[in-house]
Amino acid sequence: MSRTTHAFSAPDLSALAKTLKRELDARAELPGHVELLNMLTRAVGFRNYQHFKASRAAEDRLAKPNAIEAEPAVDFRRVEQTARCFAGTEVLVRWPGKRNQQQLALWVIWSFLPAGSEVVEKDVNAVLMRHNGFGDHVLLRRELVNMGLLTRTPDCRLYRRVEKRPPPEARALIRLVTSGRIDGA
């Protein structure tokens, strides 16, 4: 049977010791495991160990109200395959053939764009050309807009990076590409 660990803290160690001593002195024999758990939790203000566990479980649930769904697992194979398109650099040397890898690569390109400010098209193009090794920065700009990672004014003069949290696989790829730990295989 697996055990659930519960953090235990006492606001006043002296009061804890006094309460434990008083309860132990009132007993004729040494307490068992469960009786000792009850003594410890009563000493810090709970009715018993069950009350302590229920309180901690409620505290954990309230501390994470939006954590109902666990974050999806990262598909490291997909990250690895997309990382090969960067060939160990921060430059996308080839456009991935699969749509899901293209979207992942676009998140990396998105991470190089300046956050929180409007940028003229010339500056966006400069960033895209710096991180584009296959010669089509216009494709990258258009796909970033289509994917909702970049917005532009109707006259296409000003662009703004859309701030959103990348999915887990994109975060893994961004870390990998910017760390330079990719082999170009």
CSV table of C-alpha atoms in Angstrom, one decimal:
chain,number,residue,atom,x,y,z
A,1,MET,CA,0.0,0.0,0.0
A,2,SER,CA,1.4,3.4,-0.9
A,3,ARG,CA,1.7,6.0,1.7
A,4,THR,CA,0.7,9.6,1.4
A,5,THR,CA,3.1,12.0,3.1
A,6,HIS,CA,1.7,14.9,5.0
A,7,ALA,CA,3.7,17.9,6.0
A,8,PHE,CA,3.5,18.6,9.8
A,9,SER,CA,4.4,21.9,11.4
A,10,ALA,CA,4.0,23.3,14.9
A,11,PRO,CA,3.8,27.0,15.4
A,12,ASP,CA,5.2,26.7,18.9
A,13,LEU,CA,7.6,23.8,19.6
A,14,SER,CA,7.6,24.4,23.3
A,15,ALA,CA,3.8,24.1,23.5
A,16,LEU,CA,4.0,20.9,21.4
A,17,ALA,CA,6.4,19.4,23.8
A,18,LYS,CA,4.4,20.3,26.8
A,19,THR,CA,1.2,18.9,25.3
A,20,LEU,CA,2.9,15.7,24.4
A,21,LYS,CA,4.5,15.3,27.8
A,22,ARG,CA,1.1,15.9,29.5
A,23,GLU,CA,-0.6,13.3,27.3
A,24,LEU,CA,2.2,10.7,27.8
A,25,ASP,CA,2.2,11.2,31.6
A,26,ALA,CA,-1.5,10.6,31.7
A,27,ARG,CA,-1.0,7.1,30.1
A,28,ALA,CA,0.0,3.9,31.9
A,29,GLU,CA,1.8,2.5,28.9
A,30,LEU,CA,3.4,3.8,25.7
A,31,PRO,CA,1.0,4.8,22.9
A,32,GLY,CA,0.8,2.9,19.6
A,33,HIS,CA,1.4,4.4,16.2
A,34,VAL,CA,-2.1,5.8,15.6
A,35,GLU,CA,-2.4,7.0,19.2
A,36,LEU,CA,0.9,8.9,18.7
A,37,LEU,CA,-0.4,10.5,15.5
A,38,ASN,CA,-3.5,11.6,17.2
A,39,MET,CA,-1.5,13.1,20.1
A,40,LEU,CA,0.8,15.0,17.7
A,41,THR,CA,-2.1,16.5,15.7
A,42,ARG,CA,-4.1,17.4,18.8
A,43,ALA,CA,-1.1,19.2,20.1
A,44,VAL,CA,-1.2,21.6,17.1
A,45,GLY,CA,-5.0,22.2,17.2
A,46,PHE,CA,-6.7,19.4,15.3
A,47,ARG,CA,-9.2,17.0,16.8
A,48,ASN,CA,-7.3,13.9,15.6
A,49,TYR,CA,-5.2,12.6,12.8
A,50,GLN,CA,-8.2,12.2,10.5
A,51,HIS,CA,-9.2,15.8,11.0
A,52,PHE,CA,-5.6,16.8,10.2
A,53,LYS,CA,-5.5,14.8,6.9
A,54,ALA,CA,-8.9,16.1,5.8
A,55,SER,CA,-7.8,19.7,6.5
A,56,ARG,CA,-4.6,19.3,4.5
A,57,ALA,CA,-6.4,17.7,1.6
A,58,ALA,CA,-8.9,20.6,1.5
A,59,GLU,CA,-6.0,23.1,1.7
A,60,ASP,CA,-4.3,21.4,-1.3
A,61,ARG,CA,-7.6,21.4,-3.3
A,62,LEU,CA,-8.1,25.1,-2.5
A,63,ALA,CA,-4.5,26.0,-3.3
A,64,LYS,CA,-4.9,24.7,-6.9
A,65,PRO,CA,-8.4,25.6,-8.0
A,66,ASN,CA,-7.5,25.5,-11.7
A,67,ALA,CA,-5.4,22.4,-11.5
A,68,ILE,CA,-8.3,20.1,-12.0
A,69,GLU,CA,-6.7,18.7,-15.2
A,70,ALA,CA,-3.2,17.6,-15.1
A,71,GLU,CA,-0.9,19.1,-17.7
A,72,PRO,CA,-0.6,16.8,-20.7
A,73,ALA,CA,2.6,14.8,-21.0
A,74,VAL,CA,5.3,16.1,-23.4
A,75,ASP,CA,5.8,14.1,-26.6
A,76,PHE,CA,9.6,14.2,-26.5
A,77,ARG,CA,9.8,12.3,-29.8
A,78,ARG,CA,7.9,15.1,-31.5
A,79,VAL,CA,10.1,17.7,-29.8
A,80,GLU,CA,13.2,15.8,-31.0
A,81,GLN,CA,12.0,15.6,-34.5
A,82,THR,CA,11.2,19.3,-34.7
A,83,ALA,CA,14.5,20.2,-33.0
A,84,ARG,CA,16.3,18.6,-36.0
A,85,CYS,CA,14.9,21.4,-38.2
A,86,PHE,CA,17.0,23.8,-36.1
A,87,ALA,CA,20.2,21.7,-36.5
A,88,GLY,CA,21.7,22.8,-33.2
A,89,THR,CA,21.2,26.5,-33.7
A,90,GLU,CA,18.5,29.1,-33.1
A,91,VAL,CA,18.0,29.2,-36.8
A,92,LEU,CA,15.2,27.2,-38.4
A,93,VAL,CA,17.2,25.7,-41.2
A,94,ARG,CA,14.3,23.9,-42.9
A,95,TRP,CA,10.6,24.1,-42.8
A,96,PRO,CA,9.1,21.0,-41.2
A,97,GLY,CA,6.9,18.8,-43.5
A,98,LYS,CA,4.3,17.9,-40.9
A,99,ARG,CA,1.8,20.5,-39.7
A,100,ASN,CA,2.2,19.7,-36.0
A,101,GLN,CA,6.0,20.1,-36.2
A,102,GLN,CA,5.5,23.4,-38.1
A,103,GLN,CA,3.3,24.7,-35.3
A,104,LEU,CA,5.9,23.7,-32.7
A,105,ALA,CA,8.7,25.4,-34.7
A,106,LEU,CA,6.6,28.6,-34.9
A,107,TRP,CA,6.4,28.7,-31.1
A,108,VAL,CA,10.2,28.9,-31.1
A,109,ILE,CA,10.2,31.7,-33.7
A,110,TRP,CA,7.5,33.4,-31.6
A,111,SER,CA,9.8,33.3,-28.6
A,112,PHE,CA,12.4,35.5,-30.4
A,113,LEU,CA,9.9,38.3,-31.2
A,114,PRO,CA,9.8,41.3,-28.8
A,115,ALA,CA,7.0,41.0,-26.2
A,116,GLY,CA,4.6,43.7,-25.1
A,117,SER,CA,5.2,46.3,-27.9
A,118,GLU,CA,4.1,47.1,-31.4
A,119,VAL,CA,6.9,46.5,-33.9
A,120,VAL,CA,7.1,47.8,-37.5
A,121,GLU,CA,7.1,45.2,-40.3
A,122,LYS,CA,10.8,45.8,-41.1
A,123,ASP,CA,11.8,44.9,-37.5
A,124,VAL,CA,9.6,41.8,-37.5
A,125,ASN,CA,11.2,40.8,-40.8
A,126,ALA,CA,14.7,41.3,-39.3
A,127,VAL,CA,14.0,38.9,-36.4
A,128,LEU,CA,12.4,36.4,-38.8
A,129,MET,CA,15.3,36.5,-41.2
A,130,ARG,CA,17.8,36.1,-38.4
A,131,HIS,CA,16.1,32.9,-37.3
A,132,ASN,CA,15.2,31.6,-40.8
A,133,GLY,CA,17.7,29.5,-42.7
A,134,PHE,CA,15.5,28.4,-45.6
A,135,GLY,CA,14.9,31.9,-47.1
A,136,ASP,CA,11.2,32.4,-46.6
A,137,HIS,CA,10.6,34.9,-43.7
A,138,VAL,CA,7.3,35.8,-45.3
A,139,LEU,CA,6.0,32.3,-44.8
A,140,LEU,CA,7.0,32.5,-41.1
A,141,ARG,CA,5.3,35.8,-40.6
A,142,ARG,CA,2.1,34.7,-42.3
A,143,GLU,CA,2.0,31.4,-40.4
A,144,LEU,CA,2.5,33.2,-37.1
A,145,VAL,CA,-0.4,35.5,-37.9
A,146,ASN,CA,-2.6,32.5,-39.0
A,147,MET,CA,-1.7,30.6,-35.8
A,148,GLY,CA,-2.7,33.6,-33.7
A,149,LEU,CA,0.7,34.1,-32.3
A,150,LEU,CA,1.2,37.5,-34.0
A,151,THR,CA,-1.3,40.2,-34.8
A,152,ARG,CA,-1.0,43.0,-37.4
A,153,THR,CA,-2.9,46.2,-38.2
A,154,PRO,CA,-5.1,46.1,-41.3
A,155,ASP,CA,-2.4,48.0,-43.3
A,156,CYS,CA,0.2,45.4,-42.2
A,157,ARG,CA,2.6,48.1,-40.9
A,158,LEU,CA,2.5,47.3,-37.2
A,159,TYR,CA,2.8,43.8,-35.6
A,160,ARG,CA,2.4,42.7,-32.0
A,161,ARG,CA,3.3,39.3,-30.5
A,162,VAL,CA,0.3,37.7,-28.8
A,163,GLU,CA,1.2,36.8,-25.2
A,164,LYS,CA,0.0,33.3,-24.3
A,165,ARG,CA,1.5,30.3,-22.6
A,166,PRO,CA,3.1,27.9,-25.0
A,167,PRO,CA,2.0,24.3,-24.8
A,168,PRO,CA,4.3,21.9,-22.9
A,169,GLU,CA,6.0,20.5,-26.0
A,170,ALA,CA,6.6,24.1,-27.3
A,171,ARG,CA,8.2,25.1,-23.9
A,172,ALA,CA,10.4,22.0,-24.1
A,173,LEU,CA,11.5,22.8,-27.6
A,174,ILE,CA,12.1,26.5,-26.8
A,175,ARG,CA,14.4,25.5,-23.9
A,176,LEU,CA,16.2,23.0,-26.1
A,177,VAL,CA,16.8,25.3,-29.0
A,178,THR,CA,17.8,28.3,-26.9
A,179,SER,CA,20.2,26.1,-24.8
A,180,GLY,CA,22.0,25.0,-27.9
A,181,ARG,CA,21.9,21.3,-26.8
A,182,ILE,CA,20.6,20.0,-30.1
A,183,ASP,CA,22.6,17.7,-32.4
A,184,GLY,CA,21.9,18.4,-36.0
A,185,ALA,CA,21.1,14.8,-36.9
